[in-house]
mmCIF file with all atom_site columns, C-alpha atoms in Angstrom:
data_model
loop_
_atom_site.group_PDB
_atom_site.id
_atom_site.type_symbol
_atom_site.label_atom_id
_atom_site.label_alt_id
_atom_site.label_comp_id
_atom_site.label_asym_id
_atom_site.label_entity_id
_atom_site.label_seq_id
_atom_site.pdbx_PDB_ins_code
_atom_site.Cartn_x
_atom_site.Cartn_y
_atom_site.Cartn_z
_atom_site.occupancy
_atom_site.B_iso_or_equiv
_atom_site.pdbx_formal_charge
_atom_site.auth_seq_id
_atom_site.auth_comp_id
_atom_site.auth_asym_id
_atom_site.auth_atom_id
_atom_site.pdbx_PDB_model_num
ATOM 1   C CA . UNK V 1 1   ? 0.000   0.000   0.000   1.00 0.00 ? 203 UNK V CA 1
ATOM 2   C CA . UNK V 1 2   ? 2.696   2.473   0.921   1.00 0.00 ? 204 UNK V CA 1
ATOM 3   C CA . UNK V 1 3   ? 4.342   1.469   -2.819  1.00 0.00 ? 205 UNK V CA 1
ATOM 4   C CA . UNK V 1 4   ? 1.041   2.941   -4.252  1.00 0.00 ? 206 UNK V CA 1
ATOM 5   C CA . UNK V 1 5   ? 0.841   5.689   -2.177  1.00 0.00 ? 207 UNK V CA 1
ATOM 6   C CA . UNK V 1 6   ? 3.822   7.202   -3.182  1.00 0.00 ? 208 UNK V CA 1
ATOM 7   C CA . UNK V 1 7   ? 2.689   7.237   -7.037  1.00 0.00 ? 209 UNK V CA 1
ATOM 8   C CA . UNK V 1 8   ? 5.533   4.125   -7.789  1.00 0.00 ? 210 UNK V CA 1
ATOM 9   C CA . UNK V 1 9   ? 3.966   1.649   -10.552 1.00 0.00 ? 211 UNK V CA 1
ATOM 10  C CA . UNK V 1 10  ? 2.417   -1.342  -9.521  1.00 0.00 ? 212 UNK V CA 1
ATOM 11  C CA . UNK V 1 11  ? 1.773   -4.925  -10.365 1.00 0.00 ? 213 UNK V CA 1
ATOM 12  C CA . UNK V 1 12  ? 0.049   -8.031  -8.916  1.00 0.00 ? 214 UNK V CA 1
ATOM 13  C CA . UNK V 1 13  ? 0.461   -11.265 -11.292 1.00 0.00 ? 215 UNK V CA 1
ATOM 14  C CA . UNK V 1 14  ? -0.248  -14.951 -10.321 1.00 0.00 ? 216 UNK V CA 1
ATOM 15  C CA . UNK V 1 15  ? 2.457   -16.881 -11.497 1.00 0.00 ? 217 UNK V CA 1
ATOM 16  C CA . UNK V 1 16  ? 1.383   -19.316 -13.405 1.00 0.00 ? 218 UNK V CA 1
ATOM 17  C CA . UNK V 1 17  ? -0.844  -16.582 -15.010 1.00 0.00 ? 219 UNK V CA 1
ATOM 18  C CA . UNK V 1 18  ? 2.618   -14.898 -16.311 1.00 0.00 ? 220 UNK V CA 1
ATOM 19  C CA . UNK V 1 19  ? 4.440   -18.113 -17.425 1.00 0.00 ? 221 UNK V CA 1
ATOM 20  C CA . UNK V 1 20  ? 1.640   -18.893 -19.482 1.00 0.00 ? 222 UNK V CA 1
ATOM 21  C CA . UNK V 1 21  ? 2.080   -15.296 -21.223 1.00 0.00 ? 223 UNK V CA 1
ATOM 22  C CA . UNK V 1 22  ? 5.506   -15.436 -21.400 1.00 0.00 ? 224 UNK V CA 1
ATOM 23  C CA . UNK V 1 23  ? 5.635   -19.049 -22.953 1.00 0.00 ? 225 UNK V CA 1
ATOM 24  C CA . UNK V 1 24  ? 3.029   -17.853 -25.630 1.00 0.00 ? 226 UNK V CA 1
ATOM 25  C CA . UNK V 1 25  ? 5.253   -14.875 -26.227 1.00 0.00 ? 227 UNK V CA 1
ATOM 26  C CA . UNK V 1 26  ? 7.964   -16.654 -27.048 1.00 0.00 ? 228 UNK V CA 1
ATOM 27  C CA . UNK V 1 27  ? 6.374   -18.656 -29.413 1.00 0.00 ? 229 UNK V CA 1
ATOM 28  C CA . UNK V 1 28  ? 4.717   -15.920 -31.420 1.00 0.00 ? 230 UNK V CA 1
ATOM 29  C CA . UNK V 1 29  ? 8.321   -14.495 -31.291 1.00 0.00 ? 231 UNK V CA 1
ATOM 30  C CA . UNK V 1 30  ? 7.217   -11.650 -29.176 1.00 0.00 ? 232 UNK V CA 1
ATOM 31  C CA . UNK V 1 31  ? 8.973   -12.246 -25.699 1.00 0.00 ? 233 UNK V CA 1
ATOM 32  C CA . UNK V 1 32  ? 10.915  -8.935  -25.641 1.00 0.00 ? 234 UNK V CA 1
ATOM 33  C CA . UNK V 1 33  ? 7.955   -6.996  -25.593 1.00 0.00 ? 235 UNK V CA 1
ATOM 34  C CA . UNK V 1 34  ? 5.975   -8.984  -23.461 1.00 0.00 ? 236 UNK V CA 1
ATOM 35  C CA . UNK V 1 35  ? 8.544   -9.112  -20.706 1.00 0.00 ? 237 UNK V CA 1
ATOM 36  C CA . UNK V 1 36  ? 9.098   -5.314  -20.611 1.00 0.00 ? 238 UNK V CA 1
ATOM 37  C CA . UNK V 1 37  ? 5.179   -5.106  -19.225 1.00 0.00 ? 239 UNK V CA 1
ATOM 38  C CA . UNK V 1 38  ? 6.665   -7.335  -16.497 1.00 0.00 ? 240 UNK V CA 1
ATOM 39  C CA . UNK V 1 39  ? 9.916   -5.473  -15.669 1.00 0.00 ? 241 UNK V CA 1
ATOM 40  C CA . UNK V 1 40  ? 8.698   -2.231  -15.862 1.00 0.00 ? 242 UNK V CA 1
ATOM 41  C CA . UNK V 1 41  ? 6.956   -1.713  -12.757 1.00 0.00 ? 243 UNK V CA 1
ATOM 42  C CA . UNK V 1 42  ? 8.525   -0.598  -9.946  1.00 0.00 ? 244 UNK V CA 1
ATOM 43  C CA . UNK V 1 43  ? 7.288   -3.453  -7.216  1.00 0.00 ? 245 UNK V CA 1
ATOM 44  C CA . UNK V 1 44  ? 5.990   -6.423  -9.222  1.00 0.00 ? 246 UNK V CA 1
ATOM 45  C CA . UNK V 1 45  ? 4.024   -9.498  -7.034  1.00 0.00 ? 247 UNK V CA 1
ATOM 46  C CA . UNK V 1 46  ? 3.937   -12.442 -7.495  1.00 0.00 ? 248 UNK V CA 1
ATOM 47  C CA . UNK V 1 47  ? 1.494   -14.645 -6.118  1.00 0.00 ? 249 UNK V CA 1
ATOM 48  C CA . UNK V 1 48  ? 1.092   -18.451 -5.568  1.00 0.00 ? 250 UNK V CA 1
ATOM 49  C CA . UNK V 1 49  ? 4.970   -18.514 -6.412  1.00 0.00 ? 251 UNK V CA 1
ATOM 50  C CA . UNK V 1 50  ? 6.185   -21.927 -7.436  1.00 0.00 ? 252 UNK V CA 1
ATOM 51  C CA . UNK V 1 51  ? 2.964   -23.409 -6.568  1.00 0.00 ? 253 UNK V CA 1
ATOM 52  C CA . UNK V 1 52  ? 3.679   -26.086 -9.390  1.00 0.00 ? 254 UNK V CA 1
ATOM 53  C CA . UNK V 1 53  ? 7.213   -27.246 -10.254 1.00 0.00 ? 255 UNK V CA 1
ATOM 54  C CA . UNK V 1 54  ? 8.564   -25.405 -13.484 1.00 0.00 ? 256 UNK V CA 1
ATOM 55  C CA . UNK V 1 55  ? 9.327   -26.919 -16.991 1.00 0.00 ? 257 UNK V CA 1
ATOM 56  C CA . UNK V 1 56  ? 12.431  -26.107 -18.704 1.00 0.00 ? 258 UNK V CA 1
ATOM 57  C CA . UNK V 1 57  ? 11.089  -23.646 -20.512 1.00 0.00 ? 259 UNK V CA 1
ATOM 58  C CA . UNK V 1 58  ? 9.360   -21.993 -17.879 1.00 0.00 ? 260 UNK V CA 1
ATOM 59  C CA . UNK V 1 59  ? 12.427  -21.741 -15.639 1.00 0.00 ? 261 UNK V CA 1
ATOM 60  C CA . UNK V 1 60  ? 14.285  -20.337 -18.609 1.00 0.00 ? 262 UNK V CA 1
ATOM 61  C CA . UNK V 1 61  ? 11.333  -17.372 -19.232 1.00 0.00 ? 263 UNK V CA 1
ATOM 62  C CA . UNK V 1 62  ? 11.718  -16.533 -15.568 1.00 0.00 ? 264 UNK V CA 1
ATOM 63  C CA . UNK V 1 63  ? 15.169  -16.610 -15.533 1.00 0.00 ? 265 UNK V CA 1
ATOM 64  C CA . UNK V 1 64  ? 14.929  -13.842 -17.910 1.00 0.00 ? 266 UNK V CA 1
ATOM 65  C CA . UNK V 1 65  ? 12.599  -12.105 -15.920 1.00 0.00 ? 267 UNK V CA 1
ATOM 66  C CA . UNK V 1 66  ? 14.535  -12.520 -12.694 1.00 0.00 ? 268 UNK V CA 1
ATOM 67  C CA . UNK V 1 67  ? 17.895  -11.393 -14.422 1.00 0.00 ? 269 UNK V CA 1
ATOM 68  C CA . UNK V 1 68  ? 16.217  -8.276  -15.890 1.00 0.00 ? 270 UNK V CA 1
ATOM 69  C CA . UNK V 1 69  ? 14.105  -7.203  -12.727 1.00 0.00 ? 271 UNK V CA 1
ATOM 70  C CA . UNK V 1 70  ? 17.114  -7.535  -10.262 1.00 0.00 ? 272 UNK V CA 1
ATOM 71  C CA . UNK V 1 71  ? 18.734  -4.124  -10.265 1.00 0.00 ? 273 UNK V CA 1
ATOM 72  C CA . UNK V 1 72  ? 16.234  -1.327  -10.729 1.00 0.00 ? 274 UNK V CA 1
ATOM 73  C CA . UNK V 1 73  ? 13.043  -3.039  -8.945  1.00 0.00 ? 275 UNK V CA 1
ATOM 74  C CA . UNK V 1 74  ? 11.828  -4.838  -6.659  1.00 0.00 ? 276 UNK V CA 1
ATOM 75  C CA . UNK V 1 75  ? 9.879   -8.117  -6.298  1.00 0.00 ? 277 UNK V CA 1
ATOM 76  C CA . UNK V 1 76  ? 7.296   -9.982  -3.642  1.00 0.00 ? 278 UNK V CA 1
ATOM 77  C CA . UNK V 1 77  ? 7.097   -13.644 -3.695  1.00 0.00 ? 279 UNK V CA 1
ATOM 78  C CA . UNK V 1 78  ? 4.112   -15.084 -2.004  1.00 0.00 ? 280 UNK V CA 1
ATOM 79  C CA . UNK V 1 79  ? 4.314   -18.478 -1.663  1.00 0.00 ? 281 UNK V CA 1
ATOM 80  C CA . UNK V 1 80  ? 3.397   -21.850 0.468   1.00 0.00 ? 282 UNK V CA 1
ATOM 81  C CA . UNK V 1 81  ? 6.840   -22.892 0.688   1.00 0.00 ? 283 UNK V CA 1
ATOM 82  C CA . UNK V 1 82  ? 10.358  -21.717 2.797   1.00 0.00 ? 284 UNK V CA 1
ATOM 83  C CA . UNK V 1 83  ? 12.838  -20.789 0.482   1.00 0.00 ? 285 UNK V CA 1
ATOM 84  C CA . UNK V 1 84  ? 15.252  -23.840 1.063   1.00 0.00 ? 286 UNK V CA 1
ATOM 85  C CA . UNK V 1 85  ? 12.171  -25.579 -0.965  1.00 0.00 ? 287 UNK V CA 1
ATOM 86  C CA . UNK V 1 86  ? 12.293  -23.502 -3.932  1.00 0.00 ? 288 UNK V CA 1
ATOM 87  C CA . UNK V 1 87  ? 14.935  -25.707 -5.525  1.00 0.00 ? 289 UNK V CA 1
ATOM 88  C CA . UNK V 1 88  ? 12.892  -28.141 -5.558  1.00 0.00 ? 290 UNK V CA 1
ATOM 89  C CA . UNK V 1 89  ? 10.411  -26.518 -7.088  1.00 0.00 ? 291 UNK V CA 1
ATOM 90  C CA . UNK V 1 90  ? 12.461  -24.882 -10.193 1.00 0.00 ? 292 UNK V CA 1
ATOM 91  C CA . UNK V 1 91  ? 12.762  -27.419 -13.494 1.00 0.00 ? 293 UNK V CA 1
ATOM 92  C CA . UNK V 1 92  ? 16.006  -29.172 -12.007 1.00 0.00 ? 294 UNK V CA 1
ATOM 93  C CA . UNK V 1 93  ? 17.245  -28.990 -8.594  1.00 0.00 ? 295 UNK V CA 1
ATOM 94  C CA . UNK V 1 94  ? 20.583  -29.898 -9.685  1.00 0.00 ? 296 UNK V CA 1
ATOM 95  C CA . UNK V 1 95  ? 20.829  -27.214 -13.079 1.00 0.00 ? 297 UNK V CA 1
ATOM 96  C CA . UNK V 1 96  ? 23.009  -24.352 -13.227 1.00 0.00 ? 298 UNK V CA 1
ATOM 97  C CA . UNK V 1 97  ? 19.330  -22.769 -13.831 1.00 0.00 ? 299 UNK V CA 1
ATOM 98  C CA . UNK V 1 98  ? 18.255  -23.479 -10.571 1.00 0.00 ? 300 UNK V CA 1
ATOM 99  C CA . UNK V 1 99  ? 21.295  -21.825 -9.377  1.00 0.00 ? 301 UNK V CA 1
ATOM 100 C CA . UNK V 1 100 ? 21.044  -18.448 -11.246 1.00 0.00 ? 302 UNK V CA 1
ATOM 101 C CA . UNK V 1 101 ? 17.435  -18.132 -10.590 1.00 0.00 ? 303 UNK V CA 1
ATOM 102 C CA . UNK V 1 102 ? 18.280  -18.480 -6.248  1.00 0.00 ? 304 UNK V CA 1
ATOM 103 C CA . UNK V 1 103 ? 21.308  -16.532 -7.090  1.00 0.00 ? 305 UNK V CA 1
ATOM 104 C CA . UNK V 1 104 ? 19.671  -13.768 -8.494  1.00 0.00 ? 306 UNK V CA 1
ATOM 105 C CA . UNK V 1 105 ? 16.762  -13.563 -5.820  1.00 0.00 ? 307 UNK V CA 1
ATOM 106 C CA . UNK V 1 106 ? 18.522  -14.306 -3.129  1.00 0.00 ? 308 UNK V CA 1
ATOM 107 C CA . UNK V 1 107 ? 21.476  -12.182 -3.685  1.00 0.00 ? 309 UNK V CA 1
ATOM 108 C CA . UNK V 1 108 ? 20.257  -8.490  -1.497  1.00 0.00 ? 310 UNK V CA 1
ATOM 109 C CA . UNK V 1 109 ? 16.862  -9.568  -0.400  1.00 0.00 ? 311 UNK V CA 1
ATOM 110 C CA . UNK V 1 110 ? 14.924  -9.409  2.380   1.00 0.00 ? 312 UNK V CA 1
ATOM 111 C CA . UNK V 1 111 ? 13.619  -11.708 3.776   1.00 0.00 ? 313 UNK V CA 1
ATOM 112 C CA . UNK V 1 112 ? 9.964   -12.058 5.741   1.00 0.00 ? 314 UNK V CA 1
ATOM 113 C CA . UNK V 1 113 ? 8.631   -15.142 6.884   1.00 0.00 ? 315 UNK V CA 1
ATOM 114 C CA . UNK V 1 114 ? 5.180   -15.145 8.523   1.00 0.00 ? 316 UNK V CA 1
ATOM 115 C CA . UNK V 1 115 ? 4.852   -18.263 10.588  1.00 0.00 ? 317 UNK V CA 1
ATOM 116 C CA . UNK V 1 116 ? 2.088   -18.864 12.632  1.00 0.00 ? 318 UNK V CA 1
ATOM 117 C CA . UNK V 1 117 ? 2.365   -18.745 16.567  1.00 0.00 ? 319 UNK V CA 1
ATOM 118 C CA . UNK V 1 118 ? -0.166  -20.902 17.737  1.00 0.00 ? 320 UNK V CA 1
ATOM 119 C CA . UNK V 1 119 ? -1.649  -23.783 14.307  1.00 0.00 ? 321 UNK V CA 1
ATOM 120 C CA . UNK V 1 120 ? -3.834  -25.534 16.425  1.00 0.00 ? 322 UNK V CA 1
ATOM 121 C CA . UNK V 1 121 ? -5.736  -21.628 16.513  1.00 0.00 ? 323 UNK V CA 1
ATOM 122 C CA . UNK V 1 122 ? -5.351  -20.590 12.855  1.00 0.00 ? 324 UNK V CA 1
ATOM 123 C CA . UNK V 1 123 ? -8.736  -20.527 11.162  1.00 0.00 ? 325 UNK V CA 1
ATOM 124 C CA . UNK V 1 124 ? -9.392  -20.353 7.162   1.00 0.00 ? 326 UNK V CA 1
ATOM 125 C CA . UNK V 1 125 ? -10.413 -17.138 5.597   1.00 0.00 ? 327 UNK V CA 1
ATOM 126 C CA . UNK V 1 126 ? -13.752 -19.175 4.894   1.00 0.00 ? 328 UNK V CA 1
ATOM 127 C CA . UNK V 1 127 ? -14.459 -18.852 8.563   1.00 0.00 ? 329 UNK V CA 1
ATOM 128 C CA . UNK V 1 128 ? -13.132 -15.657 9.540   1.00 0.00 ? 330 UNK V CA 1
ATOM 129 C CA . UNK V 1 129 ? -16.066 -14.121 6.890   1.00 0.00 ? 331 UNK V CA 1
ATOM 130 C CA . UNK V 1 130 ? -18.635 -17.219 8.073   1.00 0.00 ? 332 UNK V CA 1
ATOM 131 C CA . UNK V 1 131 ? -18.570 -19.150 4.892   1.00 0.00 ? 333 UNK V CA 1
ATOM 132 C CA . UNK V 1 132 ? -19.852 -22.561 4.342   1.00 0.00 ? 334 UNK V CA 1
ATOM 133 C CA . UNK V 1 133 ? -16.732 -24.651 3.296   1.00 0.00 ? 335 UNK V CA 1
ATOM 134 C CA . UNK V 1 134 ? -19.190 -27.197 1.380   1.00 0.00 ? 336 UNK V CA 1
ATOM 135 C CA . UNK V 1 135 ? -20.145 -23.967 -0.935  1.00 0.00 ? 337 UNK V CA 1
ATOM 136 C CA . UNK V 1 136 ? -17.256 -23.801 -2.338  1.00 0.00 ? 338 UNK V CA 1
ATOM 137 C CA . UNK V 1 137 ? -16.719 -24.289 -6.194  1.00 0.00 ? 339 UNK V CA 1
#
């Protein structure tokens, strides 16, 4: 909110939303362009990060994201997992690919981790706002 406030440029992307763009980019030969509406903004987000382990190409498109976003802006990772479980998570644990992508993220980062002080008390959005968990599509 504070980002906003201040009149920087703004962007909120689910993940797998943006490989999917980026992959069809690339194939219509129109990646360059594509990624620039990705690395322009100021403080991009990135939800449901690395919810589903990445293909080859899909590490390589972010990978190119990554690399050009590192420098001049900044980026939020929301995610499920700690970050020692990312590897896992990008194409091959093992690949130089891997590597760069951690390299480049983790390389002057901060770092917040929101863990939960008490699980057996955490309750679901659904019934913080009194919804019925069997209506849900």
């Amino acid at each position: 909110m504070e980002v906003c406030k201040r009149y920087y440029s703004v962007k909120y992307f689910r993940l797998p939303d943006l490989l999917l763009e980026l992959q069809a980019a690339r194939e219509e030969e129109k990646f360059t362009s594509v990624l620039k509406k990705y690395t322009k903004p100021v403080l991009l987000i990135l939800d449901e990060w690395l919810l589903f382990k990445l293909s080859e190409a899909e590490a390589k498109n972010l990978f190119e994201l990554i690399h050009k976003r590192r420098i001049y802006s900044s980026t939020i990772f929301y995610t499920q997992f700690r970050e020692s479980e990312w590897y896992s998570q990008i194409y091959n644990q093992e690949s130089t690919l891997a590597d760069a992508i951690m390299d480049r993220i983790s390389y002057n980062s901060y770092k917040i981790e929101i863990e939960s002080s008490d699980p057996q008390k955490d309750v679901s959005m659904r019934q913080v706002y009194g919804l019925d968990p069997s209506l849900a599509k």
